[in-house]
Short mmCIF file of C-alpha atoms and ligand atoms in Angstrom, two decimals:
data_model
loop_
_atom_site.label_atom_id
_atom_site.label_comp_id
_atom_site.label_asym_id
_atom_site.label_seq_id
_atom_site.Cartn_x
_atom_site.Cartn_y
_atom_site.Cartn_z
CA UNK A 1 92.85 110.68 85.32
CA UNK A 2 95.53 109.49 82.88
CA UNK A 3 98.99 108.94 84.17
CA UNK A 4 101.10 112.03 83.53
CA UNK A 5 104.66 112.20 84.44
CA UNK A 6 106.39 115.39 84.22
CA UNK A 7 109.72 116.60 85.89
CA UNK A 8 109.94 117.37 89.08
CA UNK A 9 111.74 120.44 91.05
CA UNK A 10 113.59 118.31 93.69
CA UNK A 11 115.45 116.19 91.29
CA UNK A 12 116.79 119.08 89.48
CA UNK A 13 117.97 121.54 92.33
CA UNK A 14 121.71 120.85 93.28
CA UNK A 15 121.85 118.86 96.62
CA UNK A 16 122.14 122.12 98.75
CA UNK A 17 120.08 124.37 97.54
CA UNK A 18 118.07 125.49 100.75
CA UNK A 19 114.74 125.10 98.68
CA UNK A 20 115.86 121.69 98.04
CA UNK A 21 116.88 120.85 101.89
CA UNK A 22 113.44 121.97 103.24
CA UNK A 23 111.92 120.04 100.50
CA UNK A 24 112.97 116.86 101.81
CA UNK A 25 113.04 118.16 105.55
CA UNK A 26 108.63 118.11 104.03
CA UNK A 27 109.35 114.33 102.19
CA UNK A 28 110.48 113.24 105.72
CA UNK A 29 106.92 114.85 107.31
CA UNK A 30 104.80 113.64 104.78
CA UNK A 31 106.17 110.11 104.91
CA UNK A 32 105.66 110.22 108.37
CA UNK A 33 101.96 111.36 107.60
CA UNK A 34 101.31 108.73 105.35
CA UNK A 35 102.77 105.81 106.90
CA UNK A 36 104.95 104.81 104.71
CA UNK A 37 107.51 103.14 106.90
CA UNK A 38 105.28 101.16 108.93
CA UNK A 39 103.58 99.61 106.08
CA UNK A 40 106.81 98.88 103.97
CA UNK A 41 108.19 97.17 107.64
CA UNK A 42 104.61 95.36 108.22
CA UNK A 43 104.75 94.47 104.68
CA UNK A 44 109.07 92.92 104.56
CA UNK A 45 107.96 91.46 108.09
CA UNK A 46 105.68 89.66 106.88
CA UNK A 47 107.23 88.39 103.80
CA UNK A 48 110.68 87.04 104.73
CA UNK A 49 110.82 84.13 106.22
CA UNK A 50 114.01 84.39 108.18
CA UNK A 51 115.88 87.97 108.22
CA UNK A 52 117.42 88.79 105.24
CA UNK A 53 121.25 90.04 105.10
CA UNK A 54 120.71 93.17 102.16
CA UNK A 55 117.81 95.50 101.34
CA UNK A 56 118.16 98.14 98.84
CA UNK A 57 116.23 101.29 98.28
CA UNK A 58 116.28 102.49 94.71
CA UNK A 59 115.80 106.15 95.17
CA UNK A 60 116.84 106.44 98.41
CA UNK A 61 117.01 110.08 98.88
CA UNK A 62 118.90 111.47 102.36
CA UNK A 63 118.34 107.79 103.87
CA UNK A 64 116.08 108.61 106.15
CA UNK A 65 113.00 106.60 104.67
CA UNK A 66 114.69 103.04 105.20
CA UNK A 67 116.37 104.26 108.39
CA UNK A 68 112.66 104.40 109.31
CA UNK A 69 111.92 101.26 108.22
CA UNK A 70 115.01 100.13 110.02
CA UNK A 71 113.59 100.90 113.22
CA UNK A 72 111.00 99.33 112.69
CA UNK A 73 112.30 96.03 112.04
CA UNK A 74 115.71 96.28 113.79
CA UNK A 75 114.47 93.89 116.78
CA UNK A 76 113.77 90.96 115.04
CA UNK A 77 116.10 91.60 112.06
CA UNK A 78 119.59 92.24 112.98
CA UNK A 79 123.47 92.74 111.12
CA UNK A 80 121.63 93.35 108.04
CA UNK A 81 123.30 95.51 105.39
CA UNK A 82 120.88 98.44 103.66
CA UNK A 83 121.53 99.61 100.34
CA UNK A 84 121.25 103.39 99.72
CA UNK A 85 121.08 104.19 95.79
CA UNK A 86 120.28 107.03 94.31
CA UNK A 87 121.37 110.27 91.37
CA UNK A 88 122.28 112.41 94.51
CA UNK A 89 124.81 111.33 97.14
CA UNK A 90 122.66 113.72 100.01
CA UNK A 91 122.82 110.91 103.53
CA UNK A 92 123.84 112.57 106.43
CA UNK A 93 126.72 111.10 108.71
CA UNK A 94 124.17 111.41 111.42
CA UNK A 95 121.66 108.92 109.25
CA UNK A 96 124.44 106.60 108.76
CA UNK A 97 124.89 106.51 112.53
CA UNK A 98 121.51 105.68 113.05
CA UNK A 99 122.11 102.22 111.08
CA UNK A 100 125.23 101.58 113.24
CA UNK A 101 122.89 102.47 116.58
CA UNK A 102 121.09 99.77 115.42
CA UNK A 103 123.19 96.97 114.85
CA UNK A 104 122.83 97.30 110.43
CA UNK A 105 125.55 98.75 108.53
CA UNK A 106 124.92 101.13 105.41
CA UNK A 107 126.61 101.37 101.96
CA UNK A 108 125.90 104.34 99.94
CA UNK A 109 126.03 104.08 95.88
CA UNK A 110 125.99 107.02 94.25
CA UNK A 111 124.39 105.74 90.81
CA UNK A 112 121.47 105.92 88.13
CA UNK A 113 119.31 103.34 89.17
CA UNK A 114 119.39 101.79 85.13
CA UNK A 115 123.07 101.90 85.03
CA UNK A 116 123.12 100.46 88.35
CA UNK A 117 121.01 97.71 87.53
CA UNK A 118 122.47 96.86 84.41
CA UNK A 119 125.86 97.20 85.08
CA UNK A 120 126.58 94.98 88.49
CA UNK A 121 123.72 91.81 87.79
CA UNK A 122 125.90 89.33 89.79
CA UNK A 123 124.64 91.41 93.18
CA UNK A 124 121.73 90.16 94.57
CA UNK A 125 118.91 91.69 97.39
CA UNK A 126 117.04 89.49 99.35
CA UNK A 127 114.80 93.05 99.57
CA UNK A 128 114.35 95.74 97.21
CA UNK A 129 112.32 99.03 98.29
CA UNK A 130 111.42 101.93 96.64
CA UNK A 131 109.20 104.85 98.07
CA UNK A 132 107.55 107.65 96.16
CA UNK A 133 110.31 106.50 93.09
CA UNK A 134 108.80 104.70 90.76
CA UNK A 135 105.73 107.21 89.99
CA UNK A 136 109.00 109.32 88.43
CA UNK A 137 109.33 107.15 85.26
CA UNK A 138 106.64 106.61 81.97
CA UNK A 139 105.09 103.37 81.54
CA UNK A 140 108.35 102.33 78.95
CA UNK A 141 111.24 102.88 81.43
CA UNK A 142 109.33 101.79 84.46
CA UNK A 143 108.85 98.26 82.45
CA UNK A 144 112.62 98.00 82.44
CA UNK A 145 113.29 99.10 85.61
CA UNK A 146 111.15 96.54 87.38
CA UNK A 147 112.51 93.96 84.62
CA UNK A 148 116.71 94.82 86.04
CA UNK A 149 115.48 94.76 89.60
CA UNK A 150 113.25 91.68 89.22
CA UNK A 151 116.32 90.02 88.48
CA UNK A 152 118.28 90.89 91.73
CA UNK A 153 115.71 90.62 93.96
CA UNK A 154 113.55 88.04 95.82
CA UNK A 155 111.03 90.72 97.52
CA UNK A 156 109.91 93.62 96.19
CA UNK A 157 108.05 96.20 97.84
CA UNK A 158 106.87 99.72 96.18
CA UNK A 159 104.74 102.98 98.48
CA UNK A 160 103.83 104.88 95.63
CA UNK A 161 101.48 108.16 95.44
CA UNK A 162 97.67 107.25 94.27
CA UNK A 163 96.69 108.80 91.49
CA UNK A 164 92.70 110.09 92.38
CA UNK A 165 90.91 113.16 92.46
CA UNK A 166 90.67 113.42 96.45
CA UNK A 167 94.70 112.46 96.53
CA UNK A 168 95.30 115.57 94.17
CA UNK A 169 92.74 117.69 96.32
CA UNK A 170 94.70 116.75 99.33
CA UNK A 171 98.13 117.60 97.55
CA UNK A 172 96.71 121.29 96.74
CA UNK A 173 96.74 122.06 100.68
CA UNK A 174 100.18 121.48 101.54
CA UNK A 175 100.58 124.75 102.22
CA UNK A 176 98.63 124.34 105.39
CA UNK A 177 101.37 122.21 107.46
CA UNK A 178 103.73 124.86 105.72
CA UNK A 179 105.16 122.64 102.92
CA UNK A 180 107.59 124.88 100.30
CA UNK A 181 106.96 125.62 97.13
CA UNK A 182 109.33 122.79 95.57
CA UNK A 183 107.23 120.01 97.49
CA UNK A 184 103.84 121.73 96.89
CA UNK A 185 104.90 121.35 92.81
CA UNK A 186 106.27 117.84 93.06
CA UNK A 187 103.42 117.22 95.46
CA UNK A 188 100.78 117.38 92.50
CA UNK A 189 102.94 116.25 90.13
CA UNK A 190 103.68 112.47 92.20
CA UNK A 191 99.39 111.91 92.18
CA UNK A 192 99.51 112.71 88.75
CA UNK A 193 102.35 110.45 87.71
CA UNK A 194 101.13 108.07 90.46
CA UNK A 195 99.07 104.56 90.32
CA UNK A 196 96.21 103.30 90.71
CA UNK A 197 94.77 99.46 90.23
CA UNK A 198 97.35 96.97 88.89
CA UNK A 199 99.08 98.96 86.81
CA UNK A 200 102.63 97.98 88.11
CA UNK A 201 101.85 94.60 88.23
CA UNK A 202 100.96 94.91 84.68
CA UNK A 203 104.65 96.00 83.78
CA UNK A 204 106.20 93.44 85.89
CA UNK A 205 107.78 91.04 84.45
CA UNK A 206 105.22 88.05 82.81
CA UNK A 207 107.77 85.29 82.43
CA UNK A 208 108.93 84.54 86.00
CA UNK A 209 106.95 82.61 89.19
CA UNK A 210 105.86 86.00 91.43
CA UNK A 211 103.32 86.68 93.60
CA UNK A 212 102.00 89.82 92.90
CA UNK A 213 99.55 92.06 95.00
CA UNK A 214 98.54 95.57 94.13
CA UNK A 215 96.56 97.78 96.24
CA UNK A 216 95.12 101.30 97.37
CA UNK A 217 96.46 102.09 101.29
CA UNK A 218 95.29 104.33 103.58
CA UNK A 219 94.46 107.48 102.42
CA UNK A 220 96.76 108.53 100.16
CA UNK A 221 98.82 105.40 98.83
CA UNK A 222 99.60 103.20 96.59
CA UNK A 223 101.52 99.65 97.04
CA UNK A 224 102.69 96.88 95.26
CA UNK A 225 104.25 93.71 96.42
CA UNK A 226 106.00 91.10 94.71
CA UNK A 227 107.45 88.10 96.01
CA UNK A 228 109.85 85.29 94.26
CA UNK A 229 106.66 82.23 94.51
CA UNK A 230 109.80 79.64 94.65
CA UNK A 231 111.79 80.75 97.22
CA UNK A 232 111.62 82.72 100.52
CA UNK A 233 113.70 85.70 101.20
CA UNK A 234 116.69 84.53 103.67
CA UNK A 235 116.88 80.95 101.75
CA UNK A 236 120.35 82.21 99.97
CA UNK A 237 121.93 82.80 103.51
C1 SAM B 1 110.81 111.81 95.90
S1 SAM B 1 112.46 111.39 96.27
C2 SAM B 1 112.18 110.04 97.42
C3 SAM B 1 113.38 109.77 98.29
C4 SAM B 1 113.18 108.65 99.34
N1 SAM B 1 112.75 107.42 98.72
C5 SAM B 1 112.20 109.11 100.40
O1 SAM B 1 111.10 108.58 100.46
O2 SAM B 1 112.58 110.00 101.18
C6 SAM B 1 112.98 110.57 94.80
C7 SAM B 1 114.47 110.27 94.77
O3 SAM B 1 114.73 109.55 93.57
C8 SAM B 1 116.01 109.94 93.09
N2 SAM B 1 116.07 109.62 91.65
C9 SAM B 1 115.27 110.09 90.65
N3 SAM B 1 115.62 109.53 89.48
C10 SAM B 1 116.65 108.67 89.73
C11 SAM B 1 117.42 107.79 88.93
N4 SAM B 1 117.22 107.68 87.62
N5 SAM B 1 118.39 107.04 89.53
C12 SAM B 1 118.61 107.15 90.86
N6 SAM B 1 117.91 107.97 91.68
C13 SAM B 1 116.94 108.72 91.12
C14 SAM B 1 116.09 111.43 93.39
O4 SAM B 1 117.43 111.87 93.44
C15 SAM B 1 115.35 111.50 94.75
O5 SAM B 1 116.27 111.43 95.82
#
């Protein structure tokens, strides 16, 4: 299967559509199904060496992904500050109280994730997340993308869709757990814009000191890893 990436439904309904709202009421299910959180917090746990004091997701949706991840983490990491960006300003009051509950604050930027980038360099991330994101952009703009955040950031961690013939099987049947029609169309379309081997690592930036890991996960997934080789996350605090 070559990588296809076509538009998908959820990024062109306005915010409240109520097509759009039970889409990502099915997002928040099917990350849940997957795993995401817990192997994005297994994966920044295991990374930083001391807790870092930002993480941004790029793509950050209602929030509710990296308030997962939050939880997760929120015991040994504490007072740190996430980063929600994304096209659609869509996180809930309640979501932002969830950060406060535990102990992180939240800062929502309302943004293109390339103007965003290019426009504010002098900010920097001890963590940078993206989930189910970066599958939305060809081969061309991805390259950049990962070259403006690679710059900000000295952890980055990706949970993409995996692009295989038993992944797109799977993403047929959403109906059955009673996924809409918006997610059952995006559904297909993530596996078939999504990743498989190294192919992020091979549009992340050459020149710079990174280690890189790439792998399948679980069932349906997709990760990739990269960490600054010279420093450890935390060392700027
Ligand atoms: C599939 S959703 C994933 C949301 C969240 N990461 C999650 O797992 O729930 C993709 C998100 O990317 C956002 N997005 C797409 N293109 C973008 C861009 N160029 N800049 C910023 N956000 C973008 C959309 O608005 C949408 O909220």
């Amino acid at each position: 299967m070559n990588r296809r990436v076509e538009p998908e439904l959820l990024d062109e309904l306005p915010p409240n559509d109520p097509d759009a709202v039970a889409s990502r009421r099915d997002l928040r299910s099917l990350n849940f199904l997957m795993g995401h959180a817990a192997i994005v917090a297994r994966v920044l746990l295991e990374s930083a060496a001391q807790p870092p004091r930002w993480i941004v997701e790029l793509g950050a949706g209602d929030g509710t992904f990296l308030l997962a991840v939050a939880r997760r983490l929120a015991r040994q990491w504490r007072n740190v500050e996430a980063v929600l960006l994304d096209r659609q300003n869509i996180v809930a009051e309640r979501t932002r109280a969830g950060f406060r509950k535990l102990g992180w604050t939240s800062k929502l930027v309302q943004a293109d994730v390339f103007d965003w980038l290019a426009r504010s360099p002098e900010e920097a991330f001890d963590c940078t997340i993206v989930n189910l994101f970066l599958h939305h952009f060809p081969d061309v703009r991805l390259r950049k993308l990962l070259s403006l955040a690679s710059e900000r950031t000295n952890c980055f961690v990706a949970c993409e869709p995996r692009r295989a013939p038993t992944v797109l099987g799977v993403s047929g049947l959403l109906w059955m757990i009673g996924c809409n029609s918006v997610t059952r169309h995006d559904a297909v379309a993530s596996v078939r814009a999504g990743f498989i081997g190294e192919e992020i690592m091979a549009l992340w930036p050459k020149e710079s000191l990174w280690d890189l890991r790439e792998s399948e996960t679980r069932l349906f997934s997709h990760c990739f890893v990269a960490l600054r080789a010279l420093k450890c996350v935390g060392d700027d605090k």
